[in-house]
Coordinates of C-alpha atoms and ligand atoms in Angstrom, one line a residue:
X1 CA 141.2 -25.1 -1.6
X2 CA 144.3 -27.1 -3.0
X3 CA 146.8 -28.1 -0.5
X4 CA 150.3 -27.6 -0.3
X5 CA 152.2 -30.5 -2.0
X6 CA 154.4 -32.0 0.6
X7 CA 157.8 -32.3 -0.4
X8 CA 160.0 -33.6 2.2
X9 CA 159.7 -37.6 2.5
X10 CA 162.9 -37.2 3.9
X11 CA 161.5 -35.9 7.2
X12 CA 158.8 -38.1 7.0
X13 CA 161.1 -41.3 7.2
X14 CA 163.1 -39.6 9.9
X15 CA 159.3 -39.0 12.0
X16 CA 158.3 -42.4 11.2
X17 CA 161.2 -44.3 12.5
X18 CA 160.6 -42.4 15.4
X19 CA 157.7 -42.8 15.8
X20 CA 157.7 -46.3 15.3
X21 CA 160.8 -46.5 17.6
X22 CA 159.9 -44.3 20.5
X23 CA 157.7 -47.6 22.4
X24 CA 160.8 -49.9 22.4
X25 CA 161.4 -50.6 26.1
X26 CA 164.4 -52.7 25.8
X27 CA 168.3 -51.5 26.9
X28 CA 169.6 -50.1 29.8
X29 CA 170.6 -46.3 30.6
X30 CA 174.8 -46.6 31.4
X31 CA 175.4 -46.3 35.3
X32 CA 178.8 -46.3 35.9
X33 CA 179.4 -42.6 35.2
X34 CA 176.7 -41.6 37.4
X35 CA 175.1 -38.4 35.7
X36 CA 174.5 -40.7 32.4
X37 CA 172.2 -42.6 34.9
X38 CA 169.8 -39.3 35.5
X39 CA 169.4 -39.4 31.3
X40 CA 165.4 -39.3 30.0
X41 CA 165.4 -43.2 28.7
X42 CA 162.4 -41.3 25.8
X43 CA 164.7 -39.2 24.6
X44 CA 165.0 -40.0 20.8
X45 CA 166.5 -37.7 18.5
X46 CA 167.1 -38.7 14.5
X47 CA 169.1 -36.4 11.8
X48 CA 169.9 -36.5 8.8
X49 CA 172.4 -33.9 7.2
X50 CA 173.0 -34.0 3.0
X51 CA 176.2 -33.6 1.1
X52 CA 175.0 -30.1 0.6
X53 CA 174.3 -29.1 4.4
X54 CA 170.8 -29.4 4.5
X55 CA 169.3 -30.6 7.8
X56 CA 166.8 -33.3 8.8
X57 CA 165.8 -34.0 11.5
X58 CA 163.0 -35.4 14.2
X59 CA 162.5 -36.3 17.9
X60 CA 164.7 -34.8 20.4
X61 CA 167.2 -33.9 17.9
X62 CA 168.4 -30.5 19.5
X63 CA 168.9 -32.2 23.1
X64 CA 172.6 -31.6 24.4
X65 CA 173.9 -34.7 25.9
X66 CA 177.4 -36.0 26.1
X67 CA 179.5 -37.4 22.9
X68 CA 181.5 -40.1 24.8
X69 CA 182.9 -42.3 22.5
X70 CA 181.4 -41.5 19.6
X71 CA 184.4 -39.0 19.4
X72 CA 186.5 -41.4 18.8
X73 CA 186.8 -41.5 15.3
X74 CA 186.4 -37.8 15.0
X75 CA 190.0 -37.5 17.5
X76 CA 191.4 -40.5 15.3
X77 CA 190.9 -37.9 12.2
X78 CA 192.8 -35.2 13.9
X79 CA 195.5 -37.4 14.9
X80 CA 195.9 -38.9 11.5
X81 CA 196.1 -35.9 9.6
X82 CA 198.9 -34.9 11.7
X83 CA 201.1 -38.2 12.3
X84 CA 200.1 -40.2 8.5
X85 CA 198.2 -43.8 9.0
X86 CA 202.1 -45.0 8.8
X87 CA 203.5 -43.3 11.9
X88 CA 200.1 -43.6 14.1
X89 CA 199.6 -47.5 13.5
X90 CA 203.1 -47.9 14.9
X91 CA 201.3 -47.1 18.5
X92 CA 197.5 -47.7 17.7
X93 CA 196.2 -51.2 15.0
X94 CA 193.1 -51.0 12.7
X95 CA 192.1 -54.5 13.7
X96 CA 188.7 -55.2 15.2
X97 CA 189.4 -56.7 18.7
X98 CA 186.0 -58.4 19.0
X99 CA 186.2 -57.0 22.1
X100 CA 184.1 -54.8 24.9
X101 CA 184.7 -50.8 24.6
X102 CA 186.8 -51.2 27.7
X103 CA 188.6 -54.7 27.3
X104 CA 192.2 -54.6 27.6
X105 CA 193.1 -55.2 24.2
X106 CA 196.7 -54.7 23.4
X107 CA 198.9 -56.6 21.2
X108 CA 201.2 -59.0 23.2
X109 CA 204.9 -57.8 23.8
X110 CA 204.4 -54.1 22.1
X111 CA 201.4 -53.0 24.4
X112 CA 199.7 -51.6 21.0
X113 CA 195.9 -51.0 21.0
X114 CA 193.5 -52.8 18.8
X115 CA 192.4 -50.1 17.3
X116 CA 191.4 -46.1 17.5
X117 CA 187.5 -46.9 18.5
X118 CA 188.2 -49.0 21.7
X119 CA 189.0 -47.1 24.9
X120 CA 192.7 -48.3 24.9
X121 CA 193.5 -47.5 21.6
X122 CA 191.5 -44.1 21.8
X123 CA 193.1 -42.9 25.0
X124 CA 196.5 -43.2 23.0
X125 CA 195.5 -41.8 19.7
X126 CA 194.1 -38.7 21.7
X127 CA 197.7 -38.4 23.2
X128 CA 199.7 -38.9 19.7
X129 CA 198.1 -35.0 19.0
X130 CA 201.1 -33.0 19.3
X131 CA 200.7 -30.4 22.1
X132 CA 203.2 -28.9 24.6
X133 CA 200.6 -29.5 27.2
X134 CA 197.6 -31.4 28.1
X135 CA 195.7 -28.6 28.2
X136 CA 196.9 -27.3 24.9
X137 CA 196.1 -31.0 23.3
X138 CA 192.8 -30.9 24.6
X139 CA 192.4 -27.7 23.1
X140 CA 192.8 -28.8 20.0
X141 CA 191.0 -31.6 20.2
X142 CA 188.0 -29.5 21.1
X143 CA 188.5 -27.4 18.1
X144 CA 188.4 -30.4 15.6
X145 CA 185.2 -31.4 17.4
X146 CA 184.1 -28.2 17.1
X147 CA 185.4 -28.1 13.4
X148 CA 183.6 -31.6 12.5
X149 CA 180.4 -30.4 13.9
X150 CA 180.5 -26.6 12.7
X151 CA 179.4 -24.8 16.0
X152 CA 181.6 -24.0 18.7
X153 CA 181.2 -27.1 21.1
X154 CA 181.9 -26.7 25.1
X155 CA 182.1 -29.4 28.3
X156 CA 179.4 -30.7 30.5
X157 CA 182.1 -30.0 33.9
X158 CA 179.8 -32.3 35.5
X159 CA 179.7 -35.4 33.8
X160 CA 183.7 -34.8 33.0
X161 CA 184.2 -35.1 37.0
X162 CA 182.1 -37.7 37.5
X163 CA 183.6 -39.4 34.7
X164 CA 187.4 -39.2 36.2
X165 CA 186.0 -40.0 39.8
X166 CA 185.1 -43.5 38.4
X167 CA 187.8 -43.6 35.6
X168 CA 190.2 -46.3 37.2
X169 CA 189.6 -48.9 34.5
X170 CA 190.8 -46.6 31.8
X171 CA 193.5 -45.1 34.0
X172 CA 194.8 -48.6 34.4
X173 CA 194.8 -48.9 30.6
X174 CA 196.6 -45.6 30.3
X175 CA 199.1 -47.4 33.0
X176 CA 199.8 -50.5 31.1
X177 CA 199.9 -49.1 27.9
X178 CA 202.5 -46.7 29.7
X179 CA 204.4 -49.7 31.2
X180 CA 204.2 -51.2 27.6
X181 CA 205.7 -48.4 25.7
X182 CA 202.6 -47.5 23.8
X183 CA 201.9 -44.8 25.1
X184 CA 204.2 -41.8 25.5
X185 CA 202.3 -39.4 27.9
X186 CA 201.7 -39.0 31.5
X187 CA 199.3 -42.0 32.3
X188 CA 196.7 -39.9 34.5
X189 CA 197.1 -36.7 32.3
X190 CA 196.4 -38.6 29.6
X191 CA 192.9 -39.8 31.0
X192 CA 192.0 -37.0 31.9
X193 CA 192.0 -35.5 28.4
X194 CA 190.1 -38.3 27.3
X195 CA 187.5 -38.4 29.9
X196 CA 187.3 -34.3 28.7
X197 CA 187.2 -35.7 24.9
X198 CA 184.6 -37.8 26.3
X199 CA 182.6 -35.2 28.3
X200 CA 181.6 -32.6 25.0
X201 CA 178.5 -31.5 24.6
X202 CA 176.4 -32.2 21.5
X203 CA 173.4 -32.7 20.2
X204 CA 171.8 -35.1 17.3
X205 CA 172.1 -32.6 14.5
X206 CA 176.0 -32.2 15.4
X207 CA 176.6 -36.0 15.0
X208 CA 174.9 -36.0 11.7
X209 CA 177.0 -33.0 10.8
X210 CA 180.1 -34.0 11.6
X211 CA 179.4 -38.3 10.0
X212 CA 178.7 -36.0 6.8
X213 CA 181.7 -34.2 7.0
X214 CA 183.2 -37.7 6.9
X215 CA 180.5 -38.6 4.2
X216 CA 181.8 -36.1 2.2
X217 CA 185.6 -36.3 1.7
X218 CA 186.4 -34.5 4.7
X219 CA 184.9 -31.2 4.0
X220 CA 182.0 -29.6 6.7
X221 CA 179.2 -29.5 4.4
X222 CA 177.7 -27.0 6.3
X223 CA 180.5 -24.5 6.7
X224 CA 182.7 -25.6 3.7
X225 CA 185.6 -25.9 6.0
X226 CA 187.9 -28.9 4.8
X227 CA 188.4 -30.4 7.9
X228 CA 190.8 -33.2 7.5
X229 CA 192.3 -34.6 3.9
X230 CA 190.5 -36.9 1.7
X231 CA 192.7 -39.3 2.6
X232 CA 192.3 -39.2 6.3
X233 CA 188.3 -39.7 5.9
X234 CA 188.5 -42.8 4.1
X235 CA 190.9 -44.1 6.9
X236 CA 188.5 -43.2 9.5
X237 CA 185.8 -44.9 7.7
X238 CA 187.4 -47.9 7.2
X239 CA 188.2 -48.2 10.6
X240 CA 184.6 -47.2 11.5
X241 CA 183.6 -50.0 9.4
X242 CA 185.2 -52.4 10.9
X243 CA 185.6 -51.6 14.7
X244 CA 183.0 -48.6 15.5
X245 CA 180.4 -50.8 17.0
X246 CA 183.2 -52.9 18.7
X247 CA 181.8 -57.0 19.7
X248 CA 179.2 -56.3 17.8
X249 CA 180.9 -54.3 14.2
X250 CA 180.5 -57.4 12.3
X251 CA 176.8 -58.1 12.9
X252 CA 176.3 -54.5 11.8
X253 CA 178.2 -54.7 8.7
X254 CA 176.1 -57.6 7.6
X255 CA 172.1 -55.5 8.6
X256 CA 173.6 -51.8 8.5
X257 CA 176.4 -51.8 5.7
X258 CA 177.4 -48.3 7.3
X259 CA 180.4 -47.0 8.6
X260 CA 179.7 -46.3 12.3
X261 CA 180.5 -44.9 15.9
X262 CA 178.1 -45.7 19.1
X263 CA 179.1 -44.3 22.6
X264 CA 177.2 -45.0 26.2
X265 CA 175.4 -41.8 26.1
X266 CA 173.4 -43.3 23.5
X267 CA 175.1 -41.4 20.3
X268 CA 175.1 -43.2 17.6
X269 CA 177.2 -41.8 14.0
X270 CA 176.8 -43.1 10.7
X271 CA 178.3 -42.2 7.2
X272 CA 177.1 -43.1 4.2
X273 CA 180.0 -42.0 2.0
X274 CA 179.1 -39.2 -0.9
X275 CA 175.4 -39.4 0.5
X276 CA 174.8 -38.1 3.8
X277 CA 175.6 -38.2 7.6
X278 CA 173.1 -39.6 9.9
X279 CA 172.7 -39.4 13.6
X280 CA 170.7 -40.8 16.1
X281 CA 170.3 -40.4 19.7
X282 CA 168.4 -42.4 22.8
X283 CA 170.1 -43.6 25.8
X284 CA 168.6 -47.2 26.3
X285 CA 171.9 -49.2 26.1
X286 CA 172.4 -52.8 24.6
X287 CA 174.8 -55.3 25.9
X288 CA 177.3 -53.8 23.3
X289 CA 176.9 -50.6 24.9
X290 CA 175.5 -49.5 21.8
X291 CA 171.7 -47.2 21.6
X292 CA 168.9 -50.0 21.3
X293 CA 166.5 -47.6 19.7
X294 CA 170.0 -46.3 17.2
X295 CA 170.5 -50.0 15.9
X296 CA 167.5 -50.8 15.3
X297 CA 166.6 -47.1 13.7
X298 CA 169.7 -47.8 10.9
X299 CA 168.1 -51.1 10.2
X300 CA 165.4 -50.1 9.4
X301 CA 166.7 -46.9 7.2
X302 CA 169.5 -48.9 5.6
X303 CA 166.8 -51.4 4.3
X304 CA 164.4 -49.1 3.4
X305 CA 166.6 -46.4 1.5
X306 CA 169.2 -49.2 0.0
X307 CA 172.5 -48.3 2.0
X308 CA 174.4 -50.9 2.4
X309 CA 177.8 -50.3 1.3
X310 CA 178.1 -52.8 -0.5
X311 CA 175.0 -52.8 -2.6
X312 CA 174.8 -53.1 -6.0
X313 CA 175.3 -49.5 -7.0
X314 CA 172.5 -48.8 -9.3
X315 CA 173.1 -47.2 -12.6
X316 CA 170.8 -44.8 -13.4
X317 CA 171.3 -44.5 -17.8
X318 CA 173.8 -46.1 -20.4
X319 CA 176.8 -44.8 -20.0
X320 CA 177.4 -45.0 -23.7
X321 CA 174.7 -42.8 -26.1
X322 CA 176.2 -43.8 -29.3
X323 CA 178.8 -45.9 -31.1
X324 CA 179.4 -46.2 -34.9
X325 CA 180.9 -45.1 -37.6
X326 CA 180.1 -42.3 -40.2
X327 CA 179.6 -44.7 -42.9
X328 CA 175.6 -44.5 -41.4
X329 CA 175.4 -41.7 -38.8
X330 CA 176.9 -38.9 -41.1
X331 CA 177.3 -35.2 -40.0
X332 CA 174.2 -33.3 -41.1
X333 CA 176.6 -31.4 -43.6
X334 CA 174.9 -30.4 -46.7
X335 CA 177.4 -32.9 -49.0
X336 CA 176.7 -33.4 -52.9
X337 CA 175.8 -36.2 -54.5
X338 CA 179.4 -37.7 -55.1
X339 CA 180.8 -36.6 -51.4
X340 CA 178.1 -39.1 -50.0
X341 CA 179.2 -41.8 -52.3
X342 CA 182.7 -41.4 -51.2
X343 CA 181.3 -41.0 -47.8
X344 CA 178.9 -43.8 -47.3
X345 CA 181.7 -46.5 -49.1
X346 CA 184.9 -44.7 -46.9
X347 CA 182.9 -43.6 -44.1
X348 CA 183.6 -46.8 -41.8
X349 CA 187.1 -45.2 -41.1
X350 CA 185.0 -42.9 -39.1
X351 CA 184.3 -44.0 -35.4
X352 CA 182.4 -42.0 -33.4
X353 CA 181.6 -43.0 -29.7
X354 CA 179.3 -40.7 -27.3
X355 CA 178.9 -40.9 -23.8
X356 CA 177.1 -39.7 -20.4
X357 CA 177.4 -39.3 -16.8
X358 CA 180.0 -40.0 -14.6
X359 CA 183.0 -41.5 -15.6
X360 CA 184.2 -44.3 -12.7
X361 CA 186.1 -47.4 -13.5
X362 CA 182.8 -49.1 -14.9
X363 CA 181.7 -46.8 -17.5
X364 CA 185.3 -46.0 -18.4
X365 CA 185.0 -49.8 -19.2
X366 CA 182.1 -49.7 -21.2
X367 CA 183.6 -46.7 -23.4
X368 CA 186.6 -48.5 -24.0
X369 CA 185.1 -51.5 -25.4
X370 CA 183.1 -49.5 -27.8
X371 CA 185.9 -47.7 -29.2
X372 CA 187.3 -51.5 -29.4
X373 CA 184.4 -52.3 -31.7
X374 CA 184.0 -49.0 -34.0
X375 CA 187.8 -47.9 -34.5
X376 CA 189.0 -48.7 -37.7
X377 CA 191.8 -51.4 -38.4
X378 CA 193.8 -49.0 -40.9
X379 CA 194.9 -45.5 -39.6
X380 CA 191.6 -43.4 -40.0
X381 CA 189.5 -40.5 -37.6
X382 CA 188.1 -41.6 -34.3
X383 CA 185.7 -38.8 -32.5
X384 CA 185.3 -38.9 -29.0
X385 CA 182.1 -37.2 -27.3
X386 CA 182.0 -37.0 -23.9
X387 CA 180.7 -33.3 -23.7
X388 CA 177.6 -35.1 -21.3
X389 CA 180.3 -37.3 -19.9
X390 CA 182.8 -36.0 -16.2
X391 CA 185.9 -37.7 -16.0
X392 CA 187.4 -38.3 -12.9
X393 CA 191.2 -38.5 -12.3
X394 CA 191.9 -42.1 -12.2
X395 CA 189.5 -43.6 -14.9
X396 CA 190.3 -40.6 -16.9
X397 CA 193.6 -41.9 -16.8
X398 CA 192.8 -45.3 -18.5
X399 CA 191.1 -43.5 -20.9
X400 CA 194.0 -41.1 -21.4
X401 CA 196.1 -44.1 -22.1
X402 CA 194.3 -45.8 -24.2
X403 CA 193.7 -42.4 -26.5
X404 CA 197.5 -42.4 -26.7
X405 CA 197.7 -45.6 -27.8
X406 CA 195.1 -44.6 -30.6
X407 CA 196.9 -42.1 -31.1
X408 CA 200.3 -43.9 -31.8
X409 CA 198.5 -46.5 -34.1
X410 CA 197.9 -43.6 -36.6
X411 CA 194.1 -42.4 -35.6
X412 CA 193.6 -38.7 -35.5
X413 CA 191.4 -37.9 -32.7
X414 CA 189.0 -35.3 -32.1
X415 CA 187.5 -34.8 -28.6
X416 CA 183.7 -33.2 -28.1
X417 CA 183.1 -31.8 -24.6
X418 CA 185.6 -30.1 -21.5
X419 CA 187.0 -33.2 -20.4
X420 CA 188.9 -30.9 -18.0
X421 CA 192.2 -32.3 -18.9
X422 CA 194.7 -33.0 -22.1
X423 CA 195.6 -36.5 -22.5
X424 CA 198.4 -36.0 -24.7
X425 CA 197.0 -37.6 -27.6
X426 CA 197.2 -35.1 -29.7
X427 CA 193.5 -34.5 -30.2
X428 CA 191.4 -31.5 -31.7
X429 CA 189.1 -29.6 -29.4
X430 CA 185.4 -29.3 -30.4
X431 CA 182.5 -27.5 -29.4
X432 CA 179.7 -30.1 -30.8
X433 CA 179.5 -33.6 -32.1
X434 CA 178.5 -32.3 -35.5
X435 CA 181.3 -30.2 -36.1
X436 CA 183.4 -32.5 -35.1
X437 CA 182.0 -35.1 -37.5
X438 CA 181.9 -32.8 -40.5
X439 CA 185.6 -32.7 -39.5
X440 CA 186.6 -35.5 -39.8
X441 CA 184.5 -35.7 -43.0
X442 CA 186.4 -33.4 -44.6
X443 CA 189.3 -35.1 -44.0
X444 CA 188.6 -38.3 -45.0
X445 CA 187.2 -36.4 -48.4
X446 CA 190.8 -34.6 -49.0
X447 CA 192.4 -37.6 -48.5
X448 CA 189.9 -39.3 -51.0
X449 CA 190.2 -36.5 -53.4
X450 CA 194.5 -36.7 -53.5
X451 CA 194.2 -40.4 -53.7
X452 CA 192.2 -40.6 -57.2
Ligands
LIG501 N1 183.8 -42.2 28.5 C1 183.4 -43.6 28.3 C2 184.4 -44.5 28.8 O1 185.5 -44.4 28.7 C3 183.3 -43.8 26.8 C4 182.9 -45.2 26.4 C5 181.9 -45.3 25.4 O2 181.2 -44.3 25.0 N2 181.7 -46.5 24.8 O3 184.0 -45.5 29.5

């Protein structure tokens, strides 16, 4: 009997971490909102969710628990998409305070917050959502939530109450921030739509859902609902990057590399931008206030799997396939003997550059520096192949003005492949590289021909 080949080493990290995990005995359960005290310290829950909405996932990964802070960032997206990063860092910074979750950090003489991740600055962010009423605002706070995570999410009543019976410290934030001017709203009112912000219910495979959302330009990519702009992703992220795992963001930068939210339920998100969201959940605090078993978990996965942001990207083939001129890499036309005279003596007024993959600033780079080597001095035929080749808007555009300026020196251009947009360069549209050669070879044969 043969067995089944297993597939899925994807699962298998996710079980292995956990496994290896699950004995750590280190951290404390949070206290201070008494139902978080009553939590399983064993619970472990890992997920991973791709940028096409499948899920991974191991442990405890279906347990509801509270999402406390780690809605944070997800309320800083809602608020951004309706205010712009210009008018909401008038009230709220994007500067790491090197501070505790709770620490009164607010700028001297304006009362501003820190930033969106800290209690201070999320309690105002949460009241810069436009709503006639608190009620209403936290109703639509709830629904991007809900949004970011795909399911309809609800309250845990329970740990909400408990959470505004022992809320002073960040009712005294909402109060100075109040006195300050930096915040706009009823003080108390607006704790208590935090503390509810606070009190959703998830579970792993929601956090991982709603990082890859965040991993993925802001669309769900489980439901394929665009959930906040482009834009408004990367701005989260950045701030997630820098302040999600508060006094201790810059030790995770350095071992994670991930932009990241913890909260003191033991939720921890993580995106890894066009790659995936990941999710982990065990209540164990450290002194942070961050999951022990989390931390160490994204380590060990951002070592194994190569995820630090800033990581040498690796390129996976040559971005350019072929450069030269006709003068040696002909057409296959059937030519007589006297056309591939002409053409092996004239043919080095033919350039012809091929390339593959993606586009992005670096290959753009390494196409235009072969088109510096194989484009003729004197006004001649340059064929472009990028039919293998996707060109994104921005390096498209250096190519774009580059094939202009080809263009204006006298070239005549012809362009393999669906580029999917016109640069203006006057170019002729063809369906294969050797059609496009034997082209050009015609030309450059007419021309010869008129010239004798
Ligand atoms: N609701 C918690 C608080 O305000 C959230 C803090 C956290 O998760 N770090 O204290």
């Amino acid at each position: 009997m043969t067995e089944a080949v297993a597939f899925d080493v994807v699962s298998e990290g996710l079980a292995e971490v956990h496994r290896l995990l699950l004995p750590v005995r280190e951290g404390e359960v949070a206290s201070y909102i008494p139902p978080l005290a009553l939590a399983d310290p064993d619970d472990f829950g890992v997920a991973l969710v791709s940028m096409d909405g499948h899920r991974y996932q191991a442990g405890s990964s279906g347990t509801l628990f509270t999402i406390q802070s780690v809605s944070k960032p997800f309320v800083h997206a809602l608020a951004l998409a309706e205010l712009g990063m210009d008018e909401l860092s008038r009230w709220v910074g994007n500067e790491p305070s090197g501070d505790a979750f709770n620490a009164i950090s607010l700028e001297d003489g304006t009362g501003r917050p820190a930033n969106a991740m800290i209690n201070a600055g999320a309690i105002a962010t949460t009241n810069l959502v436009p709503a006639a009423s608190s009620a209403e605002r936290f109703d639509r706070v709830l629904d991007a939530l809900s949004a970011f995570a795909g399911r309809q999410l609800d309250v845990d009543e329970e740990v909400y109450r408990a959470e505004s019976a022992t809320g002073d410290r960040n009712r005294a934030l909402a109060y100075l921030m109040h006195a300050a001017g930096s915040l706009r709203t009823d003080p108390v009112e607006a704790a208590e739509v935090y503390f509810r912000q606070c009190a959703v219910r998830v579970d792993t495979v929601d956090l991982a859902v709603m990082a890859a959302t965040l991993a993925n330009a802001g669309v769900n990519p489980v439901t394929g609902e665009a959930v906040v702009p482009e834009a408004v992703a990367v701005e989260v992220l950045s701030v997630m990057a820098t302040c999600g795992m508060y006094d201790a963001a810059g030790d995770w930068l350095v071992r994670v590399g991930l932009p990241a939210k913890s909260g003191v339920s033991g939720g921890l998100a993580a995106a890894s931008p066009a790659r995936f969201g990941i999710a982990c959940w065990s209540p164990p605090l450290d002194r942070t206030g961050s999951t022990v078993r989390g931390v160490v978990a994204l380590r060990e996965l951002s070592k194994r799997f190569g995820l630090h942001l800033l990581h040498r990207p690796a390129r996976t083939a040559d971005t350019v396939t072929e450069h030269g001129t006709a003068a040696r890499a002909a057409s296959g036309r059937e030519r007589t003997a006297e056309e591939r005279a002409l053409l092996s003596r004239g043919g080095d007024r033919i350039a012809l550059v091929a390339a593959q993959g993606e586009l992005d600033f670096t290959a753009t780079e390494r196409v235009l520096r072969a088109l510096a080597e194989t484009v003729p001095d004197e006004p001649g035929w340059v064929v472009v192949d990028l039919h293998r080749a996707i060109a994104y808007p921005t390096p498209a555009t250096m190519l774009g003005v580059v094939m202009r300026r080809v263009a204006a020196a006298g070239h005549r251009i012809a362009l393999v492949g669906d580029v999917g947009e016109d640069w203006d360069c006057g170019a002729t549209r063809h369906t294969d590289r050797e059609e496009a050669l034997a082209w050009a070879e015609d030309a450059l044969l007419r021309e010869l021909a008129r010239a004798r």
